[in-house]
Coordinates of C-alpha atoms and ligand atoms in Angstrom, one line a residue:
M874 CA 323.9 -54.3 64.2
S875 CA 325.1 -54.8 60.6
N876 CA 322.6 -55.2 57.8
P877 CA 322.7 -58.8 56.6
L878 CA 321.7 -57.5 53.1
S879 CA 324.6 -55.1 52.8
Y880 CA 326.3 -57.4 50.3
L881 CA 323.5 -56.5 47.8
H882 CA 324.3 -52.8 48.2
D883 CA 328.0 -53.5 47.6
Q884 CA 327.3 -55.5 44.5
L885 CA 325.1 -52.7 43.1
E886 CA 327.8 -50.1 43.8
Q887 CA 330.2 -52.3 41.9
W888 CA 327.9 -52.5 38.9
R889 CA 327.4 -48.7 39.0
A890 CA 331.2 -48.2 38.9
E891 CA 331.5 -50.7 36.0
G892 CA 328.8 -48.9 34.0
T893 CA 326.6 -52.0 33.8
F894 CA 323.9 -51.0 36.3
Q895 CA 320.6 -51.1 34.6
R896 CA 317.8 -48.7 35.4
L897 CA 314.3 -49.8 34.2
R898 CA 312.9 -47.7 31.4
I899 CA 309.3 -46.9 31.9
L900 CA 306.9 -47.4 29.0
E901 CA 304.2 -44.7 29.1
T902 CA 302.3 -45.7 25.9
A903 CA 301.3 -49.0 24.4
S904 CA 304.1 -51.2 23.2
A905 CA 304.3 -50.2 19.6
A906 CA 306.8 -49.5 16.8
E907 CA 307.1 -45.9 18.2
A908 CA 306.5 -45.5 21.9
R909 CA 307.2 -43.2 24.8
F910 CA 309.7 -44.3 27.4
D911 CA 310.7 -42.0 30.3
G912 CA 308.9 -39.1 28.7
K913 CA 310.7 -39.5 25.3
Q914 CA 309.1 -40.6 22.1
V915 CA 311.4 -43.2 20.4
I916 CA 311.6 -45.8 17.6
N917 CA 311.2 -49.0 19.5
L918 CA 313.7 -51.6 18.5
A919 CA 313.6 -53.4 21.8
S920 CA 310.3 -55.2 21.8
N921 CA 309.4 -58.8 20.8
N922 CA 306.1 -57.5 19.4
Y923 CA 307.2 -58.7 16.0
L924 CA 303.8 -58.4 14.3
G925 CA 302.3 -55.5 16.1
L926 CA 299.7 -57.7 17.8
T927 CA 300.0 -56.1 21.2
T928 CA 297.6 -53.4 19.9
H929 CA 295.7 -55.3 17.2
P930 CA 292.0 -54.3 17.3
K931 CA 290.9 -57.9 17.0
L932 CA 292.9 -58.9 20.1
R933 CA 291.7 -56.0 22.1
E934 CA 288.1 -56.7 21.2
A935 CA 288.5 -60.4 22.1
A936 CA 290.0 -59.5 25.4
L937 CA 287.3 -57.0 26.3
A938 CA 284.5 -59.4 25.3
A939 CA 286.0 -62.1 27.5
I940 CA 286.3 -59.7 30.4
R941 CA 282.6 -58.7 30.0
Q942 CA 281.5 -62.3 29.8
F943 CA 283.9 -64.1 32.2
G944 CA 285.4 -61.4 34.5
V945 CA 289.1 -60.8 35.0
G946 CA 290.4 -63.9 36.8
S947 CA 290.2 -67.6 36.5
G948 CA 290.0 -68.1 40.3
A949 CA 292.2 -71.2 40.7
V950 CA 295.0 -73.3 39.3
R951 CA 294.1 -75.5 36.3
T952 CA 293.8 -78.7 38.3
I953 CA 291.5 -77.3 41.0
S954 CA 288.8 -75.2 39.3
G955 CA 290.7 -72.9 37.0
T956 CA 290.3 -74.6 33.7
M957 CA 287.9 -72.5 31.7
R958 CA 286.4 -73.6 28.4
I959 CA 288.4 -70.9 26.7
H960 CA 291.7 -72.4 28.0
M961 CA 290.8 -75.7 26.3
Q962 CA 289.8 -73.9 23.1
L963 CA 293.2 -72.2 23.0
E964 CA 295.1 -75.4 23.5
E965 CA 293.1 -77.2 20.8
R966 CA 293.7 -74.3 18.5
I967 CA 297.4 -74.3 19.0
A968 CA 297.6 -78.1 18.6
A969 CA 295.8 -77.8 15.3
F970 CA 298.1 -74.9 14.2
K971 CA 301.2 -76.9 15.1
N972 CA 299.9 -80.1 13.5
V973 CA 300.3 -82.1 16.8
E974 CA 298.0 -84.2 18.9
A975 CA 297.8 -82.0 21.9
C976 CA 299.0 -78.8 23.6
V977 CA 299.1 -77.4 27.2
V978 CA 299.4 -73.7 27.9
F979 CA 301.5 -72.4 30.8
Q980 CA 301.5 -68.9 32.3
S981 CA 304.7 -68.0 30.4
G982 CA 307.2 -69.5 28.1
F983 CA 309.6 -69.6 31.0
A984 CA 307.2 -71.7 33.0
A985 CA 306.6 -74.0 30.0
N986 CA 310.3 -74.8 29.6
A987 CA 311.2 -75.0 33.3
G988 CA 308.0 -76.9 34.1
T989 CA 308.3 -79.4 31.3
V990 CA 312.0 -80.4 31.5
S991 CA 311.8 -80.8 35.3
A992 CA 308.6 -82.9 35.1
I993 CA 309.7 -85.4 32.5
L994 CA 313.2 -86.2 33.7
G995 CA 314.8 -87.2 37.0
P996 CA 318.3 -87.6 38.5
E997 CA 319.1 -90.8 36.6
D998 CA 318.5 -89.1 33.2
H999 CA 320.7 -87.1 30.8
I1000 CA 320.2 -83.8 29.0
V1001 CA 322.2 -82.8 26.0
S1002 CA 321.9 -79.0 25.7
D1003 CA 323.2 -76.2 23.4
E1004 CA 325.5 -73.9 25.3
L1005 CA 323.4 -70.9 24.3
N1006 CA 320.0 -72.3 25.3
H1007 CA 317.6 -70.0 27.1
A1008 CA 317.8 -69.5 30.9
S1009 CA 314.4 -71.2 31.3
I1010 CA 315.7 -74.4 29.8
I1011 CA 318.8 -74.2 32.0
D1012 CA 316.7 -73.8 35.1
G1013 CA 314.4 -76.7 34.0
C1014 CA 317.5 -78.9 33.5
R1015 CA 318.8 -78.0 37.0
L1016 CA 315.4 -78.5 38.6
S1017 CA 315.1 -82.0 37.0
R1018 CA 318.5 -83.0 38.7
A1019 CA 319.3 -84.9 35.5
K1020 CA 322.9 -84.9 34.3
I1021 CA 323.5 -81.9 32.0
H1022 CA 325.9 -82.2 29.0
V1023 CA 326.5 -79.0 27.1
F1024 CA 327.5 -79.0 23.5
P1025 CA 329.1 -76.1 21.6
H1026 CA 326.6 -73.8 19.9
K1027 CA 324.7 -75.5 17.0
D1028 CA 327.3 -78.3 16.8
A1029 CA 325.2 -81.3 15.9
A1030 CA 328.3 -83.6 15.5
A1031 CA 329.4 -82.7 19.1
A1032 CA 325.8 -83.4 20.4
E1033 CA 325.8 -86.7 18.6
K1034 CA 329.2 -87.6 20.1
I1035 CA 327.8 -87.0 23.6
L1036 CA 324.7 -89.1 22.8
S1037 CA 327.0 -91.9 21.6
D1038 CA 329.0 -91.8 24.8
L1039 CA 325.7 -92.0 26.7
D1040 CA 324.4 -95.0 24.6
S1041 CA 325.7 -97.5 27.1
L1042 CA 324.4 -95.7 30.2
P1043 CA 321.0 -96.2 31.7
G1044 CA 318.5 -93.3 31.9
R1045 CA 316.5 -91.3 29.4
K1046 CA 318.1 -88.9 27.1
L1047 CA 316.8 -85.5 26.0
L1048 CA 318.3 -83.4 23.3
I1049 CA 317.3 -79.8 23.6
T1050 CA 317.8 -76.6 21.6
D1051 CA 316.3 -73.2 21.0
G1052 CA 314.7 -72.8 17.6
V1053 CA 315.9 -69.2 17.3
F1054 CA 318.6 -68.0 19.7
S1055 CA 317.5 -64.8 21.3
M1056 CA 320.8 -63.0 21.6
D1057 CA 322.4 -63.7 18.2
G1058 CA 319.2 -64.2 16.1
D1059 CA 320.6 -67.4 14.5
I1060 CA 318.5 -70.5 13.8
G1061 CA 319.1 -73.7 15.6
A1062 CA 320.7 -76.7 13.9
L1063 CA 317.4 -78.6 13.9
P1064 CA 317.8 -81.1 11.1
G1065 CA 321.2 -82.4 12.3
L1066 CA 320.1 -82.5 15.9
T1067 CA 316.9 -84.3 15.1
E1068 CA 318.7 -86.9 13.1
A1069 CA 321.2 -87.4 16.0
A1070 CA 318.4 -87.8 18.5
E1071 CA 316.7 -90.3 16.2
R1072 CA 319.9 -92.4 15.8
H1073 CA 320.3 -92.6 19.6
G1074 CA 316.7 -92.9 20.7
A1075 CA 316.7 -89.6 22.5
M1076 CA 313.8 -87.3 23.0
M1077 CA 314.0 -84.1 20.9
M1078 CA 312.8 -80.8 22.3
V1079 CA 312.8 -77.4 20.6
D1080 CA 312.1 -74.0 22.3
D1081 CA 310.6 -71.9 19.5
A1082 CA 309.9 -68.7 21.5
H1083 CA 311.4 -66.4 18.9
A1084 CA 310.3 -68.5 16.0
S1085 CA 306.6 -68.6 16.8
G1086 CA 304.8 -66.1 14.5
V1087 CA 308.1 -65.4 12.7
L1088 CA 309.3 -68.6 10.9
G1089 CA 307.5 -71.3 9.0
R1090 CA 304.1 -71.2 7.2
N1091 CA 301.9 -68.5 8.9
G1092 CA 304.5 -68.4 11.7
R1093 CA 304.3 -72.1 12.7
G1094 CA 307.9 -72.1 13.8
T1095 CA 311.2 -73.8 13.0
I1096 CA 309.8 -77.4 12.9
D1097 CA 307.6 -76.3 10.0
H1098 CA 310.4 -74.2 8.5
F1099 CA 312.7 -77.2 8.3
G1100 CA 309.9 -79.7 7.4
L1101 CA 310.5 -81.8 10.6
D1102 CA 306.8 -82.4 11.5
G1103 CA 306.3 -85.5 13.6
R1104 CA 310.0 -85.8 14.4
V1105 CA 310.3 -83.3 17.3
H1106 CA 308.7 -84.8 20.4
I1107 CA 308.4 -81.6 22.4
Q1108 CA 307.8 -78.2 20.9
V1109 CA 307.7 -75.2 23.2
G1110 CA 306.4 -71.8 22.1
T1111 CA 305.5 -68.5 23.6
L1112 CA 302.4 -66.4 23.5
S1113 CA 304.3 -63.4 24.9
K1114 CA 306.3 -62.4 21.8
A1115 CA 304.9 -62.4 18.2
I1116 CA 301.5 -63.5 19.6
G1117 CA 301.5 -60.2 21.5
V1118 CA 299.9 -61.3 24.8
L1119 CA 301.3 -63.6 27.5
G1120 CA 301.9 -67.3 28.0
G1121 CA 303.8 -70.3 26.8
Y1122 CA 302.8 -73.7 25.5
V1123 CA 304.1 -77.2 25.0
C1124 CA 303.0 -79.2 22.0
G1125 CA 303.4 -82.9 21.5
S1126 CA 301.6 -86.3 21.9
R1127 CA 298.4 -86.6 23.9
D1128 CA 300.4 -88.7 26.5
L1129 CA 303.0 -86.0 26.9
I1130 CA 300.3 -83.3 27.5
E1131 CA 298.3 -85.5 29.9
F1132 CA 301.5 -86.3 31.8
L1133 CA 302.3 -82.6 32.1
Y1134 CA 298.7 -82.0 33.4
H1135 CA 299.7 -84.3 36.3
R1136 CA 303.3 -83.4 37.0
A1137 CA 304.3 -79.9 35.6
R1138 CA 304.7 -77.8 38.7
P1139 CA 303.8 -74.4 37.3
F1140 CA 300.6 -76.0 35.8
L1141 CA 299.7 -77.6 39.2
F1142 CA 300.7 -74.8 41.6
S1143 CA 300.2 -71.5 39.8
T1144 CA 296.9 -69.9 38.8
S1145 CA 295.8 -70.1 35.1
H1146 CA 295.5 -67.2 32.7
P1147 CA 292.7 -64.7 33.0
P1148 CA 290.1 -65.4 30.3
A1149 CA 291.0 -62.2 28.5
V1150 CA 294.6 -63.5 27.9
A1151 CA 293.3 -66.8 26.4
A1152 CA 290.7 -64.9 24.3
A1153 CA 293.3 -62.5 22.9
C1154 CA 295.7 -65.4 22.1
L1155 CA 292.9 -67.2 20.2
A1156 CA 292.3 -64.0 18.2
A1157 CA 296.0 -63.8 17.5
F1158 CA 296.0 -67.2 15.8
D1159 CA 293.1 -66.0 13.6
V1160 CA 295.3 -63.0 12.6
L1161 CA 298.3 -65.3 11.8
E1162 CA 296.1 -67.3 9.4
K1163 CA 294.2 -64.3 7.9
E1164 CA 296.9 -61.6 7.7
P1165 CA 300.0 -63.4 6.4
E1166 CA 301.1 -60.0 5.0
R1167 CA 302.3 -59.1 8.5
I1168 CA 304.9 -61.8 8.5
E1169 CA 306.0 -60.9 4.9
Q1170 CA 306.4 -57.2 6.0
L1171 CA 308.4 -58.4 9.1
W1172 CA 310.9 -60.1 6.8
K1173 CA 311.0 -57.2 4.4
N1174 CA 311.8 -54.9 7.2
T1175 CA 314.3 -57.3 8.6
R1176 CA 316.3 -57.5 5.4
Y1177 CA 316.2 -53.8 4.9
F1178 CA 317.4 -52.9 8.4
K1179 CA 320.0 -55.6 8.6
A1180 CA 321.5 -54.5 5.3
G1181 CA 321.5 -50.9 6.5
L1182 CA 323.5 -51.8 9.7
E1183 CA 325.9 -54.0 7.7
S1184 CA 326.6 -51.4 5.0
A1185 CA 327.3 -48.8 7.7
G1186 CA 330.0 -51.2 9.0
F1187 CA 328.4 -52.6 12.2
N1188 CA 329.2 -56.2 13.3
T1189 CA 325.8 -57.9 13.2
G1190 CA 327.2 -61.3 14.0
I1191 CA 325.4 -64.4 12.6
S1192 CA 321.8 -63.3 12.7
E1193 CA 319.3 -64.9 10.3
T1194 CA 316.1 -63.5 11.8
P1195 CA 314.5 -60.1 12.8
I1196 CA 316.8 -60.2 15.9
T1197 CA 319.9 -58.3 14.8
P1198 CA 322.6 -57.7 17.4
V1199 CA 325.2 -54.8 17.0
I1200 CA 328.2 -56.4 18.7
V1201 CA 330.6 -54.0 20.3
G1202 CA 332.6 -56.2 22.7
D1203 CA 332.8 -54.2 25.9
A1204 CA 329.8 -54.2 28.2
A1205 CA 330.2 -50.6 29.3
L1206 CA 330.4 -49.5 25.6
A1207 CA 327.3 -51.4 24.8
H1208 CA 325.4 -49.7 27.5
Q1209 CA 326.8 -46.3 26.5
L1210 CA 325.7 -47.0 22.9
S1211 CA 322.3 -47.9 24.1
R1212 CA 322.0 -44.6 26.1
E1213 CA 323.2 -42.5 23.2
L1214 CA 320.8 -44.1 20.8
F1215 CA 318.0 -43.4 23.2
D1216 CA 319.0 -39.7 23.4
G1217 CA 318.9 -39.8 19.6
G1218 CA 315.4 -41.3 19.6
V1219 CA 316.0 -45.0 19.3
L1220 CA 315.4 -47.7 21.9
A1221 CA 317.7 -50.7 21.6
T1222 CA 318.9 -52.5 24.7
G1223 CA 322.5 -53.0 25.8
I1224 CA 323.2 -56.5 26.8
G1225 CA 326.3 -57.8 28.5
F1226 CA 327.6 -60.6 30.7
P1227 CA 326.0 -62.9 32.0
T1228 CA 323.3 -62.7 29.3
V1229 CA 325.9 -62.9 26.6
P1230 CA 329.6 -64.1 27.0
K1231 CA 332.2 -61.6 28.2
G1232 CA 333.7 -59.6 25.3
K1233 CA 330.5 -60.2 23.2
A1234 CA 328.5 -57.3 24.6
R1235 CA 326.0 -55.8 22.2
V1236 CA 323.0 -53.7 21.6
R1237 CA 320.2 -55.9 20.3
T1238 CA 317.7 -54.7 17.8
I1239 CA 314.4 -56.3 16.8
V1240 CA 312.4 -54.9 14.0
A1241 CA 308.6 -55.3 13.7
S1242 CA 306.3 -55.6 10.8
T1243 CA 304.8 -52.3 11.9
H1244 CA 308.0 -50.2 11.6
T1245 CA 307.7 -47.9 8.6
K1246 CA 310.5 -47.4 6.1
A1247 CA 310.9 -43.8 7.4
E1248 CA 311.3 -45.1 11.0
L1249 CA 313.9 -47.6 9.9
D1250 CA 315.8 -45.0 7.9
T1251 CA 315.8 -42.6 10.9
A1252 CA 317.0 -45.4 13.2
L1253 CA 319.8 -46.3 10.8
E1254 CA 320.8 -42.6 10.7
V1255 CA 321.0 -42.4 14.5
F1256 CA 323.0 -45.7 14.6
R1257 CA 325.5 -44.3 12.1
R1258 CA 325.9 -41.0 13.9
V1259 CA 326.3 -42.5 17.4
G1260 CA 328.5 -45.3 16.1
K1261 CA 331.0 -42.8 14.7
K1262 CA 330.8 -40.7 17.8
L1263 CA 331.7 -43.6 20.0
G1264 CA 334.4 -44.9 17.7
I1265 CA 332.5 -48.1 16.9
L1266 CA 332.5 -47.1 13.2
G1267 CA 335.6 -45.8 11.5
A1268 CA 335.3 -42.0 10.9
G1269 CA 335.7 -42.5 7.1
I1270 CA 332.5 -44.6 6.7
Ligands
PLP1359 C1 311.5 -65.2 25.8 C2 311.9 -66.6 25.8 C3 311.3 -67.5 26.7 C4 310.3 -67.1 27.7 O1 309.1 -66.8 27.2 P1 308.1 -65.9 28.1 O2 306.8 -66.2 27.5 O3 308.5 -64.5 28.0 O4 308.2 -66.4 29.5 C5 311.7 -68.8 26.6 N1 312.6 -69.2 25.7 C6 313.2 -68.4 24.8 C7 314.2 -68.9 23.8 C8 312.9 -67.0 24.9 O5 313.5 -66.2 24.1

């Protein structure tokens, strides 16, 4: 009998032949600025641990204390018996930090986006979405069965044109964008989009996964960065990146949050965070307020490393944040660059289609506040050497 799964094998073989097959690298230490993967010590430019919080002593201690006091699991979904006091404390803490009425924490940023969009909209509604929005937004849009209208990247005028065309149609309208785009590191067109949403009575939603802990006062995100407090109805953030732990959250009005308590499917049907996760996240918000020098150092490192890549002659695209892509075009070349960098002691992931458009393949770098200048200099040197070897940089540079 033939194997009904053989098509999977065939596809994998094709990816191997194309040079785009991805083997998982195994991290053998903590996720830190330097770490050991597959037995090799490397400078880690592939993590979202922007502020070094994954290993911060205060977060570790908070997690350990919570485990001693409350154990390792919450025992149930939030709506049955899995809402612990510490979950509520975290939500109140985030709401205060973000200057909004209320907050709900999900198991991940992915669950926050997908769970929220699918809960608040239905088939009769309309979503106006940036073409480069994160996969979790796209999945949430599809799950909602609302009509999806995609606008060209960061084009607020195009988004407004779509909203105008929808003015005469029934149904609710949601305008949605990433705050920082994860593949190019550019910042969303929030002011223009927010104005467009206001002019057409649409709901405005921003996914700030890569902006939380990075942009705005003490890392409050893009809404704070642009001074748009009170004008964005739904703010999503993650606890998995700069915050250093795991989770996602939605901030907004008390009504929005109570509604999500009743209708967001990941909230209703998937178990809540272990208490240690909530405790570590709470400690992380203390660190954001008490150690602003971490964010200052993150931006200092970002400017230094970006300038180094650019002066070497790499194409870093349109990045405005610590996410700095090195765009090489061809996917196989991007993966080869990533492998050669690794051999040289630098971890930076190769990314190709479908994560980025065809012909825009890249190696993505993300610096952290915890990288030393010596580490960044070493990484730049390896980039230059490998870039020349692979013909990405002209030999004369
Ligand atoms: C990483 C990311 C998410 C998902 O967050 P997790 O907490 O890792 O699930 C959502 N949106 C954007 C834009 C992201 O970059």
